[in-house]
Every structure is written in structure tokens, then in C-alpha cells.
Coordinates of C-alpha atoms in Angstrom, one line a residue:
M1 CA -79.8 15.0 -122.2
A2 CA -81.3 16.7 -119.1
T3 CA -79.0 17.4 -116.2
I4 CA -79.6 15.4 -113.1
T5 CA -79.0 17.4 -109.9
T6 CA -77.5 16.1 -106.7
S7 CA -80.8 16.7 -104.9
Q8 CA -82.6 14.6 -107.5
I9 CA -80.1 11.8 -107.1
I10 CA -80.5 11.9 -103.3
D11 CA -84.3 11.9 -103.5
T12 CA -84.3 8.9 -105.9
L13 CA -81.9 7.1 -103.6
K14 CA -84.2 7.7 -100.7
Q15 CA -87.2 6.5 -102.6
H16 CA -85.8 3.3 -104.3
L17 CA -82.8 2.3 -102.1
N18 CA -84.0 3.3 -98.6
L19 CA -81.1 5.6 -97.9
S20 CA -81.4 8.7 -95.8
T21 CA -79.8 12.1 -96.4
P22 CA -77.7 12.0 -93.2
E23 CA -76.3 8.7 -94.2
I24 CA -75.3 10.0 -97.6
K25 CA -73.6 13.1 -96.0
E26 CA -71.7 11.0 -93.6
A27 CA -70.7 8.5 -96.3
K28 CA -70.0 5.9 -93.7
P29 CA -69.4 2.4 -95.1
Q30 CA -72.6 0.4 -94.8
Q31 CA -74.3 -2.5 -96.5
P32 CA -76.3 -1.3 -99.5
D33 CA -80.0 -1.8 -99.7
I34 CA -79.9 -5.2 -101.2
E35 CA -81.4 -8.5 -100.1
Y36 CA -81.2 -12.2 -101.1
Q37 CA -84.2 -11.9 -103.4
P38 CA -83.3 -9.4 -106.2
H39 CA -85.4 -6.4 -106.7
R40 CA -85.6 -5.2 -110.3
A41 CA -86.7 -1.6 -109.5
K42 CA -83.8 -1.2 -107.1
W43 CA -81.3 -2.6 -109.6
E44 CA -82.5 -0.3 -112.3
A45 CA -82.5 2.7 -110.0
R46 CA -79.0 1.9 -108.7
T47 CA -77.7 1.4 -112.2
A48 CA -79.2 4.7 -113.5
L49 CA -77.9 6.7 -110.5
R50 CA -74.4 5.3 -110.8
L51 CA -74.3 6.1 -114.5
A52 CA -75.6 9.6 -113.8
V53 CA -72.9 10.2 -111.2
D54 CA -70.2 8.8 -113.4
P55 CA -71.1 8.6 -117.1
S56 CA -67.6 7.3 -117.9
L57 CA -68.3 3.9 -116.3
P58 CA -69.2 2.2 -119.7
S59 CA -65.8 3.4 -121.0
T60 CA -63.8 1.7 -118.3
P61 CA -61.1 -0.6 -119.8
L62 CA -61.5 -4.3 -119.1
P63 CA -59.1 -5.8 -116.5
A64 CA -55.8 -6.9 -118.0
G65 CA -56.0 -10.2 -119.7
F66 CA -59.8 -10.3 -119.8
P67 CA -61.2 -10.8 -123.3
K68 CA -63.7 -8.5 -125.0
K69 CA -65.8 -11.4 -126.1
L70 CA -65.8 -15.2 -125.4
E71 CA -66.3 -17.5 -128.3
S72 CA -67.3 -21.0 -127.3
P73 CA -70.2 -23.5 -127.3
L74 CA -70.5 -22.5 -123.7
V75 CA -71.9 -19.1 -124.9
W76 CA -75.6 -19.7 -125.4
E77 CA -79.0 -18.3 -124.7
G78 CA -82.1 -20.3 -123.6
S79 CA -83.7 -19.4 -126.9
D80 CA -81.0 -21.3 -128.7
W81 CA -82.3 -24.6 -127.4
K82 CA -85.6 -25.8 -128.9
D83 CA -85.6 -29.6 -128.4
E84 CA -84.7 -31.2 -125.1
K85 CA -83.4 -34.2 -127.0
N86 CA -80.3 -32.1 -127.6
W87 CA -79.4 -32.3 -123.9
V88 CA -81.5 -35.2 -122.4
Y89 CA -80.2 -38.8 -122.7
A90 CA -82.9 -41.3 -122.0
L91 CA -81.7 -44.6 -120.5
T92 CA -82.6 -47.7 -122.5
P93 CA -84.0 -50.9 -120.9
S94 CA -80.6 -52.7 -121.4
E95 CA -78.8 -49.8 -119.8
L96 CA -81.1 -49.9 -116.8
D97 CA -80.4 -53.6 -116.6
E98 CA -76.7 -52.9 -116.6
I99 CA -77.2 -50.4 -113.7
A100 CA -79.1 -53.0 -111.8
E101 CA -76.3 -55.5 -112.3
A102 CA -73.7 -53.0 -111.2
L103 CA -75.7 -52.3 -108.0
K104 CA -75.7 -56.0 -107.2
H105 CA -72.0 -56.2 -107.9
F106 CA -71.2 -53.4 -105.5
Q107 CA -73.5 -54.8 -102.8
G108 CA -71.7 -58.1 -103.1
L109 CA -68.4 -56.4 -102.3
D110 CA -69.6 -55.3 -98.8
K111 CA -67.7 -52.0 -99.0
P112 CA -68.6 -48.6 -97.6
L113 CA -70.4 -46.2 -100.0
G114 CA -67.3 -44.0 -100.3
L115 CA -65.7 -46.8 -102.3
V116 CA -68.3 -46.7 -105.1
S117 CA -66.3 -46.0 -108.3
Q118 CA -65.9 -47.0 -111.9
A119 CA -64.0 -50.0 -110.6
T120 CA -66.7 -51.2 -108.2
F121 CA -69.7 -50.1 -110.2
P122 CA -69.0 -51.5 -113.7
L123 CA -71.0 -50.1 -116.6
P124 CA -69.3 -51.4 -119.8
T125 CA -71.9 -50.1 -122.2
L126 CA -73.3 -47.1 -120.4
G127 CA -69.9 -46.0 -119.1
P128 CA -68.7 -44.6 -122.4
V129 CA -72.0 -42.6 -122.8
L130 CA -71.4 -41.1 -119.4
S131 CA -67.9 -40.2 -120.3
G132 CA -69.3 -38.4 -123.3
I133 CA -71.5 -36.4 -121.0
A134 CA -68.4 -35.4 -119.0
R135 CA -66.7 -34.2 -122.2
E136 CA -69.8 -32.2 -123.1
L137 CA -69.7 -30.5 -119.7
H138 CA -66.1 -29.4 -120.1
G139 CA -65.9 -28.7 -123.9
G140 CA -69.4 -28.4 -125.2
R141 CA -72.6 -26.7 -124.0
G142 CA -71.8 -27.4 -120.3
F143 CA -75.0 -29.3 -119.2
S144 CA -76.8 -32.6 -119.7
V145 CA -79.6 -34.6 -118.2
L146 CA -79.7 -38.3 -117.8
R147 CA -83.3 -39.5 -117.7
G148 CA -85.0 -42.6 -116.4
I149 CA -83.6 -43.8 -113.1
P150 CA -86.5 -45.8 -111.6
V151 CA -86.1 -44.3 -108.1
D152 CA -89.3 -46.0 -106.7
A153 CA -88.0 -49.5 -107.6
Y154 CA -85.1 -49.3 -105.2
S155 CA -84.5 -48.6 -101.5
R156 CA -83.1 -45.1 -100.6
E157 CA -79.6 -46.6 -100.0
E158 CA -79.8 -48.4 -103.4
V159 CA -80.8 -45.2 -105.1
V160 CA -77.8 -43.4 -103.5
I161 CA -75.4 -46.2 -104.6
I162 CA -76.8 -46.0 -108.2
Y163 CA -76.5 -42.2 -108.1
I164 CA -72.9 -42.3 -106.9
G165 CA -71.9 -45.1 -109.3
V166 CA -73.4 -43.6 -112.4
S167 CA -71.9 -40.2 -111.5
S168 CA -68.5 -41.6 -110.9
Y169 CA -68.2 -41.9 -114.8
V170 CA -68.9 -38.1 -115.1
G171 CA -66.6 -37.0 -112.3
N172 CA -64.3 -39.5 -110.5
L173 CA -64.0 -37.3 -107.4
R174 CA -66.7 -36.2 -105.0
A175 CA -66.6 -33.1 -102.8
V176 CA -67.2 -32.9 -99.1
Q177 CA -70.4 -30.9 -98.6
D178 CA -70.5 -30.9 -94.8
D179 CA -67.1 -30.6 -93.1
N180 CA -68.5 -31.4 -89.7
T181 CA -69.9 -34.8 -90.6
G182 CA -67.9 -35.8 -93.7
G183 CA -71.1 -35.6 -95.6
M184 CA -70.7 -36.1 -99.3
L185 CA -74.4 -36.0 -100.2
A186 CA -76.8 -33.1 -99.7
H187 CA -80.6 -33.3 -99.6
I188 CA -82.4 -30.3 -101.2
K189 CA -85.8 -30.2 -99.7
D190 CA -88.1 -27.9 -97.8
L191 CA -87.4 -28.5 -94.1
S192 CA -89.3 -25.5 -92.7
A193 CA -91.6 -27.9 -90.9
V194 CA -88.6 -29.4 -89.2
Y195 CA -86.5 -26.4 -88.4
D196 CA -87.4 -23.0 -87.1
A197 CA -87.1 -20.3 -89.8
R198 CA -84.5 -18.6 -87.6
A199 CA -82.3 -21.6 -87.9
I200 CA -82.5 -21.9 -91.7
G201 CA -79.8 -20.0 -93.5
S202 CA -80.2 -21.3 -97.0
P203 CA -83.1 -21.3 -99.5
A204 CA -82.3 -24.9 -100.4
Y205 CA -84.3 -25.9 -97.3
T206 CA -87.3 -23.7 -98.0
T207 CA -89.9 -23.4 -100.8
D208 CA -88.5 -20.0 -101.7
K209 CA -87.2 -19.0 -105.1
Q210 CA -83.4 -19.7 -105.4
V211 CA -81.7 -16.9 -107.4
F212 CA -79.0 -17.5 -110.0
H213 CA -75.8 -18.6 -108.4
T214 CA -73.1 -21.3 -108.5
D215 CA -72.3 -24.0 -105.9
S216 CA -68.8 -25.0 -105.0
G217 CA -66.6 -27.2 -107.2
D218 CA -66.4 -28.2 -110.9
I219 CA -69.6 -30.0 -111.5
I220 CA -73.0 -29.9 -109.8
S221 CA -75.2 -32.9 -110.1
L222 CA -78.8 -33.2 -108.9
L223 CA -81.0 -36.3 -108.8
A224 CA -84.8 -35.8 -108.6
L225 CA -86.3 -38.2 -106.1
E226 CA -89.6 -36.4 -106.2
T227 CA -90.9 -33.2 -107.9
A228 CA -93.2 -30.5 -106.4
A229 CA -96.9 -30.3 -106.7
E230 CA -96.5 -27.0 -108.3
G231 CA -93.5 -24.8 -109.4
G232 CA -89.9 -25.5 -108.6
V233 CA -88.8 -25.2 -112.2
S234 CA -85.0 -25.7 -112.6
K235 CA -83.2 -23.0 -114.6
I236 CA -79.7 -22.6 -115.9
G237 CA -77.9 -19.8 -117.6
S238 CA -74.6 -19.4 -119.4
S239 CA -72.3 -17.2 -117.3
W240 CA -70.1 -16.8 -120.5
R241 CA -73.1 -15.2 -122.3
V242 CA -73.6 -13.0 -119.3
Y243 CA -70.0 -12.1 -119.3
N244 CA -70.1 -11.0 -123.0
H245 CA -73.1 -8.8 -122.3
I246 CA -71.4 -7.1 -119.4
A247 CA -68.0 -6.8 -121.1
E248 CA -69.7 -5.0 -124.0
H249 CA -72.0 -2.7 -122.1
R250 CA -70.5 -2.3 -118.6
P251 CA -66.9 -3.3 -118.5
D252 CA -66.5 -1.5 -115.2
L253 CA -68.6 -4.2 -113.6
I254 CA -66.2 -6.9 -114.9
E255 CA -63.5 -4.9 -113.0
T256 CA -65.7 -5.0 -109.9
L257 CA -66.4 -8.7 -110.2
S258 CA -62.7 -9.5 -110.7
Q259 CA -61.6 -7.7 -107.5
P260 CA -61.8 -9.3 -104.0
W261 CA -65.3 -9.2 -102.3
P262 CA -65.9 -9.6 -98.5
Y263 CA -67.4 -13.2 -98.3
D264 CA -69.4 -13.9 -95.1
G265 CA -68.5 -17.1 -93.3
F266 CA -71.6 -16.7 -91.0
G267 CA -69.6 -18.1 -88.1
A268 CA -68.9 -21.4 -89.8
G269 CA -65.6 -19.9 -91.0
P270 CA -63.9 -16.5 -91.2
C271 CA -64.8 -13.7 -93.5
T272 CA -62.7 -14.1 -96.6
A273 CA -62.0 -11.8 -99.6
R274 CA -61.9 -13.2 -103.1
P275 CA -63.0 -12.3 -106.6
L276 CA -66.3 -13.7 -108.0
L277 CA -64.8 -13.9 -111.5
G278 CA -61.5 -15.1 -112.9
F279 CA -60.0 -15.7 -116.3
V280 CA -57.5 -18.6 -116.3
D281 CA -56.1 -20.7 -119.2
D282 CA -58.5 -19.0 -121.7
K283 CA -61.5 -19.9 -119.6
M284 CA -63.9 -17.6 -117.6
I285 CA -64.6 -19.0 -114.2
I286 CA -67.3 -17.7 -111.9
Q287 CA -67.9 -18.9 -108.3
Y288 CA -70.3 -17.1 -106.0
S289 CA -73.2 -17.5 -103.7
R290 CA -75.5 -14.5 -103.3
R291 CA -76.5 -15.3 -99.8
A292 CA -72.9 -15.1 -98.6
L293 CA -73.0 -11.5 -99.7
T294 CA -76.5 -10.5 -98.6
G295 CA -77.4 -13.1 -95.9
F296 CA -80.6 -15.2 -96.0
Q297 CA -83.3 -15.7 -93.4
G298 CA -81.7 -17.3 -90.3
L299 CA -78.2 -16.2 -91.3
P300 CA -78.3 -12.4 -91.9
R301 CA -75.0 -10.8 -93.1
S302 CA -72.6 -10.5 -90.2
A303 CA -72.5 -6.9 -88.9
D304 CA -68.8 -7.0 -88.0
I305 CA -67.4 -7.6 -91.5
P306 CA -66.8 -5.0 -94.3
P307 CA -70.0 -4.3 -96.3
I308 CA -70.2 -4.7 -100.0
S309 CA -70.3 -1.5 -102.0
E310 CA -72.9 0.1 -104.3
A311 CA -70.8 -1.2 -107.2
H312 CA -70.9 -4.7 -105.7
A313 CA -74.6 -4.5 -105.3
E314 CA -75.2 -3.4 -108.9
A315 CA -72.9 -6.1 -110.2
L316 CA -74.6 -8.8 -108.1
D317 CA -78.0 -7.9 -109.4
T318 CA -76.7 -7.6 -112.9
L319 CA -75.5 -11.1 -112.8
H320 CA -78.9 -12.3 -111.7
F321 CA -81.1 -10.4 -114.1
L322 CA -78.9 -11.1 -117.1
A323 CA -78.8 -14.8 -116.2
E324 CA -82.5 -14.7 -116.0
K325 CA -82.8 -13.0 -119.4
Y326 CA -80.7 -15.7 -121.1
A327 CA -81.9 -18.7 -119.0
L328 CA -83.1 -22.1 -120.1
S329 CA -85.8 -23.8 -118.1
L330 CA -85.4 -27.5 -117.7
D331 CA -88.2 -30.0 -117.4
F332 CA -86.7 -31.8 -114.4
Q333 CA -88.6 -35.1 -114.0
K334 CA -88.6 -37.7 -111.3
G335 CA -85.6 -40.0 -111.8
D336 CA -83.6 -37.4 -113.8
I337 CA -80.0 -36.6 -113.0
Q338 CA -78.9 -33.1 -114.0
Y339 CA -75.2 -32.5 -114.7
V340 CA -73.9 -28.9 -115.0
N341 CA -70.5 -27.3 -115.4
N342 CA -70.5 -25.3 -112.2
L343 CA -67.7 -23.1 -113.4
S344 CA -69.4 -21.7 -116.4
I345 CA -73.2 -22.0 -115.7
F346 CA -75.5 -20.4 -113.2
H347 CA -78.4 -22.3 -111.8
A348 CA -81.6 -21.3 -110.1
R349 CA -85.1 -22.6 -109.3
D350 CA -88.6 -21.1 -109.0
G351 CA -90.4 -21.2 -105.7
F352 CA -92.7 -24.2 -105.3
R353 CA -95.6 -25.8 -103.4
D354 CA -95.6 -29.3 -102.0
D355 CA -98.5 -31.5 -101.1
K356 CA -98.9 -34.9 -99.5
E357 CA -98.4 -36.7 -102.8
N358 CA -95.7 -34.5 -104.3
T359 CA -92.8 -33.3 -102.1
R360 CA -89.9 -31.9 -104.0
H361 CA -86.7 -33.8 -102.9
L362 CA -83.4 -33.7 -104.7
L363 CA -80.0 -35.3 -104.0
R364 CA -76.9 -33.4 -104.8
L365 CA -73.3 -34.3 -105.5
W366 CA -70.4 -32.0 -106.3
L367 CA -68.0 -33.7 -108.7
R368 CA -64.6 -33.3 -110.4
N369 CA -63.3 -35.1 -113.4
E370 CA -59.5 -35.1 -112.9
E371 CA -58.8 -35.9 -116.6
L372 CA -60.9 -33.1 -118.0
A373 CA -60.9 -30.6 -115.1
W374 CA -60.2 -26.9 -115.9
K375 CA -57.3 -25.1 -114.2
I376 CA -58.8 -23.0 -111.4
P377 CA -57.7 -19.6 -110.1
E378 CA -55.2 -19.6 -107.3
Y379 CA -57.6 -18.0 -104.9
L380 CA -59.8 -21.1 -105.1
N381 CA -57.0 -23.7 -104.6
A382 CA -57.3 -24.0 -100.9
N383 CA -61.1 -24.6 -101.1
W384 CA -60.6 -27.2 -103.9
Q385 CA -58.1 -29.1 -101.7
R386 CA -60.6 -29.1 -98.9
L387 CA -63.5 -30.1 -101.1
Y388 CA -61.9 -32.9 -103.1
Y389 CA -58.8 -34.1 -101.4
S390 CA -59.3 -33.8 -97.6
L391 CA -61.2 -37.0 -96.8
D392 CA -60.4 -40.6 -97.5
P393 CA -63.2 -42.5 -99.3
E394 CA -63.6 -44.9 -96.3
K395 CA -64.5 -42.0 -94.2
Q396 CA -67.1 -40.4 -96.5
V397 CA -70.6 -40.2 -95.2
F398 CA -73.8 -40.4 -97.3
V399 CA -76.8 -39.5 -95.2
L400 CA -79.9 -41.1 -96.4
E401 CA -82.5 -38.9 -94.8
P402 CA -82.9 -35.1 -95.3
E403 CA -81.0 -32.9 -92.9
M404 CA -79.6 -29.4 -93.1
R405 CA -75.9 -28.9 -93.8
S406 CA -73.9 -27.5 -90.9
V407 CA -72.8 -24.4 -92.9
S408 CA -76.4 -23.5 -93.5
K409 CA -76.9 -23.3 -89.8
G410 CA -73.8 -21.2 -89.1
V411 CA -72.1 -24.1 -87.3
K412 CA -68.3 -23.8 -87.1
Y413 CA -66.1 -26.4 -88.7

């Protein structure tokens, strides 16, 4: 193997990572050359250079207690799934009638939307099917799609009631998604025509590609009100499969992921330090948002907080590109509800184009099934309490028209 000199390393860094020689000599802590949108050439160059500087990295022991390999139905690759009938449940006419009757029942109670539950939205036949989906999320492959909600047949409020009611059988608790407003429902839609780009701090409100990441909480659920004219493909990837790859080839990055990272609050909260990866009760749990580590558009990374390291940057890109390698693309149709185990599965979407007839618009809930819920790492406990247990149902707000969450504007809560 040819010897790589220090000058060659510096020249390559300057070419691929936009670092200057004086900066390298001074070795001052600074944010690596990494952006929200991953750059494969930079990732490959950074990986090659780090291995050239320290060839022992692949021999690093795994952190104490972390397994060499995970064995579970949650370990899968996109190529493992050939027929969407394995994960799509199409609602029958009788089940749709049952949903319509449950809607009428709830409306007759004259209660606030926060009180939609299994008790107020009765689904005697469909309920057990939805409970089966919940079990699949926690002990099976980790994802399912419910197909066939006739969203055009109902008003927006009725669609929201149906979405909440059906989802209450998958997860009985809903998380707060906007602390300022008590908002429990998020709209995922391009709002670049409504807000100045300098005010948009999340790709959820643009047509941009969303890289692989997780949201907050146990279960992420998305209902498609409308799909894009072009693009916007929904993708998921097994973080457990990604873990196995990294643990085998680059265990040093598991060490990096399991240590505290400086997480940007963008003014909506303080900078916090926590791991991206934890192993609790024989389960691998990952929770991270790339934009909180790189910034995005109207919310660049704060200059007054500690930067991430070169090891962090490599690990962050490794998560994305491996998730992309092992991903499954979902045919997300209008009226579909997608349920994903947010603790063990990454999700992403392609960039898209809207037109007058087709404007991509999703509704999102964060759910928790108290009966089936996994034990979470201690460093997530405070956030879980805030998400699921801080707001009485009577005070929960379900905004019917698209708006941007406060945290995506850097608004303090």
C-alpha cells in the first residue's frame, strides 16, 4: 500500500472539504465542511483521509454493551421486500363504513378533538386490525401502510378526526409538535410561496429532498391528503441494518454515535448534548435530525455553540448513505396512512414538483403505544415527558390549515 504523505492529505482536504492550510495548522475547533444535503464525494474523501491518518479505526472495540450484530425482523434491506401486499393493508368497504359511523358517533358527542380515542371513536372490526399493525411496528418489520381513506369525501376537520381516531388504535398517546400553540398535528407541505426562504428552517416546508433522519417520539404517522405532480417518493430504511454494517466495518463510528453530540436549539431552546444512538433493553434506538447538526436554509447552525467534529461529520454522512443503500421506496398514495417505528427506522423523501392540480400535502402525528412501547434511553426521558405527558387532551390543538411549526422558525418556547 502506497504511503500517503501529510502534504497529500492537506491538499486533498483543501480540494474536497474546503479547508485551508492555516486552519489545519491552527487546529481551532470549527464546523466541518458539511451541509444539510449530503455530498457523497466529500463523505468518501473524509472517510479515506481519516482512515489514512489512523488505520486502526476499524479495529476500535464497540462501546461496552453494544452488540456485534442485531438479529431481528427489524433488520432488513429494501431488496428484501418484493410485494407491497406484505406491508399495505387496503381498507374494505365495510371497514370504511365502520369508520364513517365512528366519525358520526364522535361528532355526536360534541367534544374537542383532543378527546378522540378508542373510547370515543369505536371500531369494533377494524380496531383489532389496527392493533395488529401496532404489534408489527414494535415486534415485526417496523412499518405498515393503511390504504384507502377517501379524503375527498370529507371536510378537512372530518379527515383529521378520522386520522386521529384510526391512529388511536396504533398509538393511544399523541405528542405535542408545537410547544407554543399546543399543536398536535403538523402539515408537511411546500410553504415557500407563503414564507420568505430566510424564515424557513426545515425542508418539510420546501420541495427540497429530505435526507434520512428520524422525527421525535416512538411512532411517526403520515396521512397523504394529496401527492405531488412529480417526485416526492417516500423512503424508509432500517437503522438496525445500518448499525450492523457500521458495527462490522467501522465500529469506531458506533463509539462516535453513542457519545454526546452538540444539538442546536436554533434559539427555540438551548444547545443540548446527547448521543444519537443508544442500546437499551436489547434494542437499538436512534433519534437524530441532521438539520440540528448542520443547519438548514433560514436556520443556519448557531455560531456560538460547539461545532461537530470530523468524526461526527463522517458518522452523519455514513448514516445517510447507508440508509440510502438499504432503503425501501414506498408508493405513497392519496388517502394512505403510513406508520413507522421511529426508533428503529429512518425516513426520507425525494425532492418534488407541485402543480395546480397536484400539491403534495401530508398530515403528521407522533404516536406512542403505552402497552407496547420500548424502554427509552435516560437521555431522552425529559423530551418524552414533554412530548406525550405535558398537555391535557382538552387543550390539544389540531390546526386544519398548513402552517409552519414554531421550532422551524427558531421561535422560543
